[in-house]
Tab-separated table of C-alpha atoms in Angstrom:
chain	number	residue	atom	x	y	z
V	1	MET	CA	81.874	13.508	32.311
V	2	ASN	CA	78.244	15.192	32.296
V	3	SER	CA	76.962	12.805	34.824
V	4	ILE	CA	79.300	13.458	37.143
V	5	MET	CA	78.572	17.409	37.127
V	6	ASP	CA	75.325	16.775	37.301
V	7	LEU	CA	75.790	14.566	40.303
V	8	LEU	CA	77.898	17.031	41.906
V	9	SER	CA	75.402	19.428	41.365
V	10	GLY	CA	72.960	17.113	43.380
V	11	PHE	CA	74.760	16.857	46.011
V	12	GLU	CA	75.115	20.895	46.665
V	13	THR	CA	70.940	20.806	46.567
V	14	VAL	CA	70.976	17.803	48.530
V	15	LEU	CA	73.734	19.099	51.210
V	16	SER	CA	71.410	21.937	52.363
V	17	PRO	CA	69.979	21.561	56.005
V	18	GLN	CA	66.414	21.455	54.973
V	19	ASN	CA	67.007	18.791	52.286
V	20	LEU	CA	69.219	16.872	54.763
V	21	LEU	CA	66.359	16.866	57.376
V	22	TYR	CA	63.844	15.429	54.514
V	23	ALA	CA	66.066	12.666	54.067
V	24	ALA	CA	66.697	12.008	58.010
V	25	ILE	CA	62.944	12.366	58.332
V	26	GLY	CA	62.320	9.870	55.192
V	27	VAL	CA	64.881	6.962	56.048
V	28	THR	CA	63.921	6.924	59.923
V	29	ILE	CA	59.980	6.722	58.974
V	30	GLY	CA	61.181	4.144	56.495
V	31	THR	CA	63.323	2.033	58.869
V	32	LEU	CA	60.120	2.529	61.288
V	33	VAL	CA	57.346	1.113	58.956
V	34	GLY	CA	59.623	-1.492	57.638
V	35	VAL	CA	60.333	-2.801	61.286
V	36	LEU	CA	56.460	-2.927	61.522
V	37	PRO	CA	55.009	-6.480	60.274
V	38	GLY	CA	52.943	-6.315	57.442
V	39	ILE	CA	53.209	-2.368	56.537
V	40	GLY	CA	55.176	-1.678	53.449
V	41	PRO	CA	56.929	1.586	52.007
V	42	ALA	CA	53.251	1.989	49.687
V	43	LEU	CA	51.232	2.041	52.634
V	44	THR	CA	53.028	4.828	54.356
V	45	ILE	CA	53.659	7.298	51.110
V	46	ALA	CA	50.125	6.743	50.974
V	47	LEU	CA	49.581	7.785	54.270
V	48	LEU	CA	52.078	10.593	54.199
V	49	LEU	CA	50.947	11.955	50.621
V	50	PRO	CA	48.068	14.082	52.083
V	51	VAL	CA	50.390	15.929	54.477
V	52	ALA	CA	53.545	16.137	52.153
V	53	LEU	CA	51.935	17.741	49.396
V	54	ARG	CA	51.146	20.720	52.455
V	55	LEU	CA	54.697	21.457	52.428
V	56	ASP	CA	54.801	23.170	48.803
V	57	ASP	CA	58.508	21.964	48.209
V	58	PRO	CA	58.554	19.097	45.423
V	59	THR	CA	62.140	18.794	45.997
V	60	GLY	CA	62.159	17.827	49.754
V	61	THR	CA	58.909	15.670	49.420
V	62	LEU	CA	60.333	13.545	46.832
V	63	ILE	CA	63.578	13.224	48.852
V	64	MET	CA	61.810	12.317	51.753
V	65	PHE	CA	59.591	9.720	50.034
V	66	ALA	CA	63.026	8.327	48.478
V	67	GLY	CA	64.040	8.052	51.953
V	68	ILE	CA	60.677	6.305	52.889
V	69	TYR	CA	61.070	3.510	50.084
V	70	ALA	CA	64.813	2.736	50.859
V	71	GLY	CA	64.496	2.606	54.797
V	72	ALA	CA	61.520	0.467	54.400
V	73	MET	CA	63.657	-2.097	51.940
V	74	TYR	CA	66.145	-1.855	54.982
V	75	GLY	CA	63.350	-2.439	57.797
V	76	GLY	CA	61.976	-4.939	56.038
V	77	SER	CA	64.854	-6.978	57.266
V	78	THR	CA	64.809	-6.384	60.857
V	79	THR	CA	61.077	-7.958	61.063
V	80	SER	CA	61.891	-11.081	58.759
V	81	ILE	CA	64.865	-12.094	60.606
V	82	LEU	CA	63.180	-11.673	64.141
V	83	LEU	CA	60.004	-12.646	63.682
V	84	ASN	CA	59.613	-14.491	60.484
V	85	THR	CA	57.439	-11.928	59.013
V	86	PRO	CA	58.354	-10.112	55.906
V	87	GLY	CA	57.114	-6.332	56.110
V	88	GLU	CA	56.872	-6.721	52.373
V	89	SER	CA	56.814	-9.471	49.546
V	90	ALA	CA	60.628	-8.345	48.720
V	91	SER	CA	61.859	-9.449	52.150
V	92	VAL	CA	59.952	-13.317	51.693
V	93	ALA	CA	63.658	-14.586	50.840
V	94	THR	CA	65.582	-13.136	53.459
V	95	SER	CA	63.546	-14.515	56.318
V	96	ILE	CA	63.934	-18.242	55.117
V	97	GLU	CA	67.865	-18.352	56.207
V	98	GLY	CA	67.542	-15.176	58.263
V	99	TYR	CA	65.012	-16.465	61.107
V	100	GLN	CA	66.764	-19.388	61.207
V	101	MET	CA	69.993	-17.644	62.258
V	102	ALA	CA	67.909	-15.805	64.723
V	103	ARG	CA	66.912	-19.029	65.728
V	104	ARG	CA	70.391	-20.262	66.239
V	105	GLY	CA	71.595	-17.422	68.274
V	106	ARG	CA	73.032	-15.542	65.348
V	107	ALA	CA	70.236	-12.765	64.756
V	108	ARG	CA	73.199	-9.740	65.282
V	109	SER	CA	75.172	-11.549	62.170
V	110	ALA	CA	71.931	-12.140	60.050
V	111	LEU	CA	71.055	-8.271	60.624
V	112	ALA	CA	74.642	-7.006	60.330
V	113	THR	CA	74.952	-8.812	57.003
V	114	ALA	CA	71.595	-7.560	55.906
V	115	ALA	CA	72.137	-3.716	56.863
V	116	ILE	CA	75.824	-3.694	55.038
V	117	GLY	CA	74.619	-5.559	52.337
V	118	SER	CA	71.879	-3.245	51.362
V	119	PHE	CA	74.273	-0.306	51.870
V	120	VAL	CA	76.918	-2.053	49.430
V	121	ALA	CA	73.854	-2.663	46.872
V	122	GLY	CA	72.338	0.761	47.106
V	123	THR	CA	75.435	2.445	46.864
V	124	ILE	CA	76.461	0.812	43.526
V	125	SER	CA	73.255	0.701	41.907
V	126	THR	CA	72.643	4.242	42.713
V	127	VAL	CA	76.115	5.161	41.024
V	128	LEU	CA	74.667	3.017	38.148
V	129	LEU	CA	71.289	4.978	38.128
V	130	ALA	CA	73.758	8.147	37.784
V	131	PHE	CA	74.947	6.703	34.809
V	132	VAL	CA	72.448	5.411	33.095
V	133	ALA	CA	69.593	7.591	33.737
V	134	ALA	CA	70.933	10.293	31.483
V	135	PRO	CA	71.219	8.265	28.316
V	136	MET	CA	68.038	6.566	29.192
V	137	ALA	CA	66.221	10.170	29.249
V	138	SER	CA	67.835	11.255	25.666
V	139	LEU	CA	66.731	7.794	24.260
V	140	ALA	CA	63.452	8.575	25.512
V	141	VAL	CA	63.425	11.870	23.466
V	142	THR	CA	62.785	9.796	20.159
V	143	PHE	CA	59.750	8.117	21.719
V	144	ARG	CA	56.750	9.126	19.966
V	145	ALA	CA	52.741	8.715	20.945
V	146	SER	CA	52.107	5.172	19.644
V	147	ASP	CA	55.426	4.071	21.447
V	148	TYR	CA	54.421	5.391	24.754
V	149	PHE	CA	51.047	3.598	24.199
V	150	ALA	CA	52.927	0.248	23.873
V	151	LEU	CA	55.083	0.777	26.721
V	152	ALA	CA	52.388	1.733	28.835
V	153	VAL	CA	50.546	-1.415	27.666
V	154	LEU	CA	54.028	-3.883	28.362
V	155	ALA	CA	54.340	-2.130	31.630
V	156	MET	CA	50.563	-3.071	32.726
V	157	VAL	CA	50.244	-6.402	31.113
V	158	THR	CA	53.542	-7.370	32.528
V	159	VAL	CA	53.036	-6.522	36.259
V	160	THR	CA	49.290	-8.246	35.848
V	161	ALA	CA	50.874	-11.567	34.421
V	162	MET	CA	53.709	-11.636	36.918
V	163	VAL	CA	51.912	-10.521	40.103
V	164	GLY	CA	49.136	-13.192	41.823
V	165	ALA	CA	48.970	-16.751	41.430
V	166	SER	CA	46.171	-15.857	38.627
V	167	LEU	CA	46.133	-14.018	35.516
V	168	VAL	CA	42.703	-13.905	35.413
V	169	ARG	CA	42.310	-11.836	38.820
V	170	GLY	CA	45.250	-9.736	37.481
V	171	LEU	CA	43.041	-9.060	34.770
V	172	MET	CA	40.287	-8.284	36.692
V	173	SER	CA	42.087	-6.038	39.245
V	174	LEU	CA	43.530	-4.207	35.994
V	175	THR	CA	40.038	-3.599	34.993
V	176	PHE	CA	39.149	-2.174	38.176
V	177	GLY	CA	41.893	-0.073	37.978
V	178	LEU	CA	41.306	1.616	34.683
V	179	PHE	CA	37.682	2.063	35.666
V	180	LEU	CA	38.528	4.217	38.563
V	181	GLY	CA	41.035	6.080	35.931
V	182	LEU	CA	38.176	6.881	33.588
V	183	ILE	CA	35.787	8.674	36.152
V	184	GLY	CA	35.119	12.234	35.388
V	185	ILE	CA	34.815	14.452	32.225
V	186	ASP	CA	36.735	13.195	29.380
V	187	SER	CA	38.670	16.027	28.157
V	188	LEU	CA	38.246	15.164	24.412
V	189	THR	CA	34.005	15.062	24.105
V	190	GLY	CA	33.329	16.888	27.525
V	191	GLN	CA	31.184	13.939	28.269
V	192	ALA	CA	30.864	12.895	32.196
V	193	ARG	CA	31.974	9.318	32.580
V	194	PHE	CA	30.981	6.655	35.396
V	195	THR	CA	29.731	9.828	37.547
V	196	PHE	CA	26.453	8.267	38.332
V	197	GLY	CA	24.868	11.891	39.031
V	198	VAL	CA	27.543	12.341	41.963
V	199	PRO	CA	28.739	15.932	41.065
V	200	GLU	CA	32.113	16.003	43.032
V	201	LEU	CA	32.591	12.832	40.880
V	202	LEU	CA	32.824	15.048	37.970
V	203	ASP	CA	36.784	15.991	38.131
V	204	GLY	CA	37.459	12.395	38.644
V	205	VAL	CA	38.280	10.571	42.148
V	206	ASP	CA	41.135	12.129	43.624
V	207	ILE	CA	44.543	9.692	43.324
V	208	VAL	CA	45.131	10.702	46.829
V	209	THR	CA	41.932	9.393	47.647
V	210	ILE	CA	42.502	5.939	45.653
V	211	ILE	CA	45.915	5.327	46.841
V	212	VAL	CA	45.097	6.064	50.719
V	213	GLY	CA	42.000	3.614	50.256
V	214	LEU	CA	43.966	1.170	48.591
V	215	PHE	CA	47.152	0.793	50.635
V	216	ALA	CA	46.304	2.686	53.981
V	217	ILE	CA	42.737	1.984	54.715
V	218	GLY	CA	42.350	-1.454	52.930
V	219	GLU	CA	45.646	-2.893	53.909
V	220	THR	CA	45.265	-1.814	57.474
V	221	LEU	CA	41.777	-3.496	57.943
V	222	TYR	CA	43.208	-6.556	56.180
V	223	LEU	CA	45.867	-6.819	58.821
V	224	ALA	CA	43.586	-6.278	61.626
V	225	SER	CA	41.382	-8.757	60.409
V	226	ARG	CA	44.141	-11.306	60.909
V	227	LEU	CA	45.385	-9.836	63.863
V	228	LYS	CA	45.066	-13.339	65.711
V	229	THR	CA	47.199	-15.206	62.891
V	230	LEU	CA	50.290	-13.117	62.763
V	231	PRO	CA	53.026	-14.188	65.002
V	232	ASP	CA	54.127	-11.894	67.814
V	233	THR	CA	57.132	-14.384	69.472
V	234	VAL	CA	60.250	-11.962	68.399
V	235	ALA	CA	63.861	-13.929	68.271
V	236	PRO	CA	65.927	-12.571	70.802
V	237	LEU	CA	69.160	-10.666	70.415
V	238	GLU	CA	72.184	-12.403	71.792
V	239	PRO	CA	75.241	-10.606	73.380
V	240	ALA	CA	77.536	-8.812	70.881
V	241	GLY	CA	80.273	-10.927	70.022
V	242	LYS	CA	83.916	-10.163	68.574
V	243	GLY	CA	84.449	-9.198	64.966
V	244	PHE	CA	83.635	-5.945	62.945
V	245	ALA	CA	80.302	-4.669	62.966
V	246	TRP	CA	79.099	-8.408	64.631
V	247	LEU	CA	80.625	-10.419	61.597
V	248	SER	CA	83.213	-12.329	61.791
V	249	ARG	CA	86.084	-12.822	59.541
V	250	GLU	CA	84.261	-15.894	57.817
V	251	ASP	CA	81.297	-13.922	57.690
V	252	TRP	CA	82.623	-11.137	55.875
V	253	SER	CA	84.447	-13.519	53.710
V	254	ARG	CA	81.114	-15.573	53.284
V	255	SER	CA	79.091	-12.304	52.700
V	256	TRP	CA	80.942	-9.897	49.873
V	257	ARG	CA	80.861	-12.000	47.033
V	258	PRO	CA	76.689	-12.459	47.567
V	259	TRP	CA	76.198	-8.776	47.941
V	260	LEU	CA	77.792	-8.044	44.931
V	261	ARG	CA	76.167	-10.661	42.687
V	262	GLY	CA	72.719	-9.778	44.347
V	263	THR	CA	73.373	-6.283	43.224
V	264	ALA	CA	73.868	-7.336	39.712
V	265	LEU	CA	70.831	-9.129	39.828
V	266	GLY	CA	68.661	-6.169	41.445
V	267	PHE	CA	69.362	-3.365	39.587
V	268	PRO	CA	68.464	-4.558	35.622
V	269	PHE	CA	65.334	-6.563	37.431
V	270	GLY	CA	64.087	-3.282	39.255
V	271	ALA	CA	64.464	-1.518	35.769
V	272	LEU	CA	61.690	-4.143	34.072
V	273	PRO	CA	58.404	-3.946	34.163
V	274	SER	CA	58.168	-7.337	36.311
V	275	GLY	CA	56.268	-6.672	39.322
V	276	GLY	CA	59.492	-5.325	41.372
V	277	ALA	CA	62.164	-6.852	43.779
V	278	GLU	CA	60.651	-10.263	44.220
V	279	ILE	CA	62.405	-11.638	40.879
V	280	PRO	CA	65.824	-10.839	41.687
V	281	THR	CA	65.609	-11.850	45.596
V	282	PHE	CA	64.447	-15.403	44.855
V	283	MET	CA	66.851	-15.707	41.928
V	284	SER	CA	69.903	-14.414	44.267
V	285	TYR	CA	68.575	-16.851	46.955
V	286	THR	CA	68.434	-19.847	44.134
V	287	LEU	CA	71.668	-18.545	42.845
V	288	GLU	CA	73.349	-18.404	45.925
V	289	LYS	CA	72.231	-21.859	47.263
V	290	ARG	CA	73.501	-23.538	43.951
V	291	ARG	CA	76.777	-22.107	44.621
V	292	SER	CA	77.438	-22.850	48.274
V	293	LYS	CA	79.701	-25.075	49.403
V	294	ARG	CA	77.985	-25.853	52.763
V	295	PRO	CA	74.843	-27.171	51.419
V	296	SER	CA	73.885	-28.705	54.683
V	297	GLU	CA	73.596	-25.498	56.237
V	298	TRP	CA	70.579	-24.352	53.928
V	299	GLY	CA	67.085	-23.775	55.322
V	300	HIS	CA	69.305	-23.818	59.092
V	301	GLY	CA	70.323	-20.398	58.500
V	302	ALA	CA	73.560	-19.670	55.985
V	303	ILE	CA	74.123	-16.182	56.081
V	304	GLU	CA	74.585	-16.210	51.861
V	305	GLY	CA	70.582	-16.873	51.837
V	306	VAL	CA	70.290	-13.135	53.815
V	307	ALA	CA	73.066	-11.145	52.106
V	308	GLY	CA	72.499	-12.007	48.455
V	309	PRO	CA	68.393	-11.449	48.708
V	310	GLU	CA	69.464	-8.141	50.910
V	311	ALA	CA	71.282	-7.116	48.201
V	312	ALA	CA	69.382	-7.886	45.531
V	313	ASN	CA	66.174	-6.298	47.261
V	314	ASN	CA	67.782	-2.790	47.842
V	315	ALA	CA	69.709	-2.705	44.309
V	316	SER	CA	66.150	-3.279	42.575
V	317	PHE	CA	65.218	0.085	44.184
V	318	SER	CA	67.586	2.522	42.163
V	319	GLY	CA	66.705	0.246	39.155
V	320	VAL	CA	62.812	0.911	39.834
V	321	LEU	CA	63.653	4.820	39.489
V	322	VAL	CA	65.446	4.373	35.974
V	323	PRO	CA	62.098	3.609	34.207
V	324	LEU	CA	60.233	6.127	36.775
V	325	LEU	CA	62.489	8.968	35.960
V	326	THR	CA	63.394	8.687	32.455
V	327	LEU	CA	60.038	7.640	31.146
V	328	GLY	CA	57.648	8.187	33.746
V	329	ILE	CA	56.681	4.123	33.859
V	330	PRO	CA	56.158	2.958	37.442
V	331	THR	CA	57.433	-0.881	37.602
V	332	SER	CA	55.602	-1.316	41.009
V	333	ALA	CA	52.950	-0.398	43.178
V	334	THR	CA	55.143	2.127	45.361
V	335	ALA	CA	56.809	3.738	42.185
V	336	ALA	CA	53.248	4.464	40.965
V	337	VAL	CA	52.500	6.326	44.406
V	338	MET	CA	55.822	8.245	43.735
V	339	LEU	CA	54.561	9.006	40.307
V	340	ALA	CA	50.943	10.445	41.743
V	341	ALA	CA	53.334	12.554	44.184
V	342	PHE	CA	55.251	13.979	40.541
V	343	GLY	CA	51.816	14.624	39.269
V	344	TYR	CA	50.436	16.949	42.453
V	345	PHE	CA	53.624	19.188	41.969
V	346	ASP	CA	52.776	19.562	38.114
V	347	LEU	CA	56.032	17.581	37.796
V	348	SER	CA	55.786	14.764	34.808
V	349	PRO	CA	58.484	12.423	34.999
V	350	GLY	CA	60.080	11.438	31.591
V	351	PRO	CA	62.709	12.716	29.274
V	352	GLN	CA	61.498	16.542	29.527
V	353	LEU	CA	62.117	16.404	33.386
V	354	PHE	CA	65.862	16.279	33.242
V	355	GLU	CA	65.879	19.155	31.001
V	356	LYS	CA	63.189	21.220	32.794
V	357	SER	CA	63.675	20.266	36.564
V	358	PRO	CA	67.717	18.983	36.657
V	359	THR	CA	68.293	20.230	40.116
V	360	LEU	CA	65.076	18.182	41.357
V	361	VAL	CA	66.339	14.934	39.492
V	362	TRP	CA	69.764	15.332	40.496
V	363	GLY	CA	69.534	16.121	44.162
V	364	LEU	CA	66.731	13.462	44.140
V	365	ILE	CA	69.822	11.062	42.909
V	366	ALA	CA	72.019	12.219	45.041
V	367	SER	CA	70.069	11.860	48.009
V	368	LEU	CA	70.111	8.197	47.568
V	369	PHE	CA	73.869	7.995	48.680
V	370	ILE	CA	73.059	10.283	51.703
V	371	GLY	CA	69.979	8.112	52.594
V	372	ASN	CA	72.216	4.679	52.478
V	373	VAL	CA	75.053	6.204	54.892
V	374	MET	CA	71.959	7.215	57.072
V	375	LEU	CA	70.431	4.010	57.133
V	376	LEU	CA	73.685	2.395	57.638
V	377	ALA	CA	74.003	4.515	60.953
V	378	LEU	CA	70.334	3.651	61.698
V	379	ASN	CA	70.571	0.022	61.505
V	380	LEU	CA	73.309	-1.025	63.304
V	381	PRO	CA	73.707	1.066	66.603
V	382	MET	CA	69.546	1.347	67.178
V	383	ILE	CA	69.131	-2.272	66.674
V	384	ARG	CA	67.912	-2.448	70.011
V	385	ILE	CA	65.079	0.214	69.624
V	386	TRP	CA	63.682	-1.088	66.296
V	387	VAL	CA	63.101	-4.358	68.676
V	388	LYS	CA	61.320	-2.488	70.619
V	389	VAL	CA	59.350	-1.054	68.387
V	390	LEU	CA	58.006	-4.673	67.289
V	391	GLN	CA	56.481	-4.927	70.656
V	392	ILE	CA	53.624	-2.083	69.889
V	393	PRO	CA	50.292	-3.592	70.572
V	394	ARG	CA	48.643	-4.064	67.012
V	395	PRO	CA	45.120	-2.322	67.998
V	396	LEU	CA	46.680	0.519	68.737
V	397	LEU	CA	48.968	0.854	65.749
V	398	TYR	CA	46.389	-0.182	63.249
V	399	THR	CA	43.538	2.009	64.914
V	400	GLY	CA	46.350	4.999	64.426
V	401	ILE	CA	46.866	4.237	60.982
V	402	LEU	CA	42.994	4.594	59.788
V	403	VAL	CA	42.420	8.139	61.871
V	404	PHE	CA	45.490	9.679	60.381
V	405	ALA	CA	44.451	8.262	56.831
V	406	THR	CA	40.838	9.751	57.294
V	407	LEU	CA	42.231	12.975	58.319
V	408	GLY	CA	44.598	12.914	55.373
V	409	VAL	CA	42.016	12.286	52.910
V	410	TYR	CA	39.820	15.386	54.235
V	411	ALA	CA	42.817	17.600	54.907
V	412	VAL	CA	43.282	17.050	51.037
V	413	SER	CA	39.634	17.712	49.897
V	414	GLY	CA	37.769	18.894	52.255
V	415	SER	CA	35.047	16.545	51.102
V	416	VAL	CA	33.009	14.117	53.361
V	417	VAL	CA	32.317	12.273	49.698
V	418	ASP	CA	35.926	11.602	49.149
V	419	VAL	CA	36.337	10.156	52.466
V	420	LEU	CA	33.623	7.786	52.033
V	421	ILE	CA	35.138	7.066	48.411
V	422	ALA	CA	38.273	6.334	50.238
V	423	PHE	CA	36.193	3.640	52.727
V	424	ALA	CA	34.628	1.981	49.908
V	425	ILE	CA	37.949	1.436	48.050
V	426	GLY	CA	39.482	0.036	51.122
V	427	VAL	CA	36.802	-2.056	51.629
V	428	VAL	CA	37.063	-3.252	48.391
V	429	ALA	CA	40.907	-3.978	48.939
V	430	VAL	CA	40.159	-6.047	51.795
V	431	PHE	CA	38.252	-8.490	49.720
V	432	MET	CA	40.479	-8.592	47.068
V	433	ARG	CA	43.513	-9.187	49.342
V	434	HIS	CA	41.229	-11.957	50.809
V	435	PHE	CA	40.166	-13.713	47.484
V	436	GLU	CA	43.675	-13.208	46.277
V	437	PHE	CA	43.222	-10.309	43.966
V	438	PRO	CA	46.881	-8.254	43.851
V	439	ILE	CA	46.409	-4.525	44.423
V	440	ALA	CA	49.505	-3.147	42.090
V	441	PRO	CA	47.576	-4.075	38.798
V	442	VAL	CA	44.709	-1.515	40.158
V	443	ILE	CA	47.436	1.421	40.788
V	444	LEU	CA	48.994	0.721	38.019
V	445	GLY	CA	45.710	0.840	35.900
V	446	VAL	CA	44.859	4.374	37.714
V	447	ILE	CA	48.042	5.871	37.189
V	448	LEU	CA	48.887	4.646	33.417
V	449	GLY	CA	45.432	4.237	32.150
V	450	PRO	CA	44.881	7.972	31.549
V	451	MET	CA	48.014	8.826	30.337
V	452	MET	CA	47.246	5.506	27.783
V	453	GLU	CA	44.153	6.902	26.417
V	454	ILE	CA	45.603	10.391	25.582
V	455	GLN	CA	48.740	8.570	23.783
V	456	PHE	CA	46.132	6.239	21.775
V	457	ARG	CA	44.337	9.304	20.938
V	458	ARG	CA	47.022	11.374	19.933
V	459	THR	CA	48.491	8.384	17.973
V	460	LEU	CA	45.175	8.243	15.821
V	461	LEU	CA	44.974	11.724	15.273
V	462	LEU	CA	48.439	11.864	13.892
V	463	SER	CA	47.979	9.079	11.571
V	464	ASP	CA	44.346	10.294	10.404
V	465	ASN	CA	42.628	7.233	12.478
V	466	ASP	CA	44.969	4.813	10.765
V	467	LEU	CA	45.212	1.448	13.187
V	468	THR	CA	48.185	0.500	11.017
V	469	VAL	CA	50.541	2.782	12.340
V	470	PHE	CA	50.608	0.600	15.802
V	471	VAL	CA	52.721	-2.200	13.429
V	472	ARG	CA	54.110	-0.091	11.208
V	473	ARG	CA	56.832	1.833	13.718
V	474	PRO	CA	59.347	-0.871	14.756
V	475	LEU	CA	59.913	-0.153	18.167
V	476	THR	CA	55.802	0.004	18.625
V	477	LEU	CA	55.335	-3.123	17.526
V	478	VAL	CA	58.225	-4.639	19.495
V	479	LEU	CA	56.822	-3.444	22.731
V	480	LEU	CA	53.264	-4.829	22.064
V	481	LEU	CA	54.904	-8.103	20.989
V	482	LEU	CA	56.796	-8.032	24.131
V	483	ALA	CA	53.176	-7.633	26.110
V	484	VAL	CA	51.589	-10.419	24.398
V	485	ALA	CA	54.448	-12.679	25.106
V	486	ALA	CA	54.464	-11.330	28.791
V	487	LEU	CA	50.927	-13.300	28.849
V	488	GLY	CA	52.681	-16.586	28.523
V	489	LEU	CA	55.482	-15.928	30.429
V	490	PRO	CA	54.066	-17.233	33.882
V	491	HIS	CA	53.106	-20.411	32.114
V	492	LEU	CA	56.679	-21.122	30.939
V	493	PRO	CA	57.857	-23.489	33.923
V	494	ARG	CA	54.551	-25.495	33.284
V	495	LEU	CA	55.416	-25.668	29.488
V	496	VAL	CA	59.301	-26.709	29.950
V	497	ALA	CA	58.109	-29.250	32.753
V	498	ARG	CA	56.191	-30.915	30.531
V	499	VAL	CA	58.677	-30.862	27.779
V	500	ARG	CA	60.772	-32.585	30.150
V	501	GLY	CA	58.520	-35.325	31.404
V	502	ARG	CA	58.446	-33.738	34.848
V	503	GLY	CA	55.127	-33.536	35.785
V	504	ASP	CA	53.255	-30.467	36.262
V	505	ALA	CA	54.928	-27.299	37.651
V	506	ARG	CA	53.711	-24.339	39.418
V	507	ARG	CA	52.403	-21.119	37.642
V	508	LEU	CA	55.530	-18.204	37.817
V	509	ALA	CA	54.190	-15.570	40.058
V	510	PHE	CA	55.507	-13.167	42.462
V	511	GLY	CA	53.335	-11.123	45.266
V	512	ASP	CA	52.519	-7.530	45.179
V	513	GLU	CA	55.395	-5.273	45.631
V	514	ASP	CA	54.230	-2.988	48.323
């Protein structure tokens, strides 16, 4: 009952004209960016972070960022289906069957089941978020410093182990992120760390500079370097046929169960520190393929292969907000960027956020309902406009992003040094992408590294420098054991394959969650 009342007060917040405008701007920009090949929500939020921080309205800004995140999840299906180029890695599963449907002249049906499935999954998962978030926050109040340290270790290790093709590369990326997070004056001893005699580094590297460098600059330069290899043939839209919302009665019958099953998979997996939405989307695809009564259609445009993964993709977004809002732990790169936005407004996501800023929290949750309605209205009637967006010349698009990113960094800091640091990090990010070093562990190391250090020192201070405190408290010990187990989880398929005598199997790994 308390959650219902809090949610109603959240609707009162978000239904103000100003916050509705923020939500509309967020979902529109998110959809626009999601449609563009290779550009995901992390890049967009990173690009807009310097501008949004000037608005001096944390509630409206975070509502806009949530709209961008959800909109990019929606829009990613358009480029996956029409161009066979996912806007972000969580849309890869959708492209397998969606592009084949488009080639068979069923692009509208594929886009419709993706949009409606996203709406259904987003709505159901937001209801779950509203009822799960408050109890999780109450539980988090009992966490001690050692528990938060172990939780940060679990989040970083799990994402590092599960993202990318190599554990060593993932750990090297995490180390680079931890290094960036340590630059500046040590808050305990007052000693300068890794400043190399540069006065501008005494306050550390600004998180906006790092985020813009990693995503906006690095990702754009990487995409520009692959300009000739990106496909540019867009599958045509067939004339609108009969049926409600471009779906026939048979399409509705084949889609509604995958929507619900995808939602059931996406929400809990999104809340786990396992690398974002890739796991539930591929699990949904595999589940629907095994349950299908039409096995011959798979690989040639089975509608269930679009409906299930898209529902799982969007349900995972609400799941990501559970640990972010209640524990202050991001489970994906985009969530880490949003966490940086909280920090700029002097807000600390965690159990105290629900007590100190209930208007903001419940307004943000309620905005997800409003955003889902707006996104459904944007994705179905305006599909021809989004198809036109795919025809924007890539060189013009990437040049504009680089100019906007440069101006954004300079606007926040007013320092040319920060601009140079952003481009230096961007160049490093290009080489990381080229040699398949994952980006997500870097940003998690930057965000969670300082927090982990503080909680580690606080634990030792309270325990009189007794390291056994990390194994004497049951919750801390369990979290640390889970972190150790996470290092071996990607190799589980190989172990099972060898036990069964089926030869070598691939390492379990997923792409960066943008």
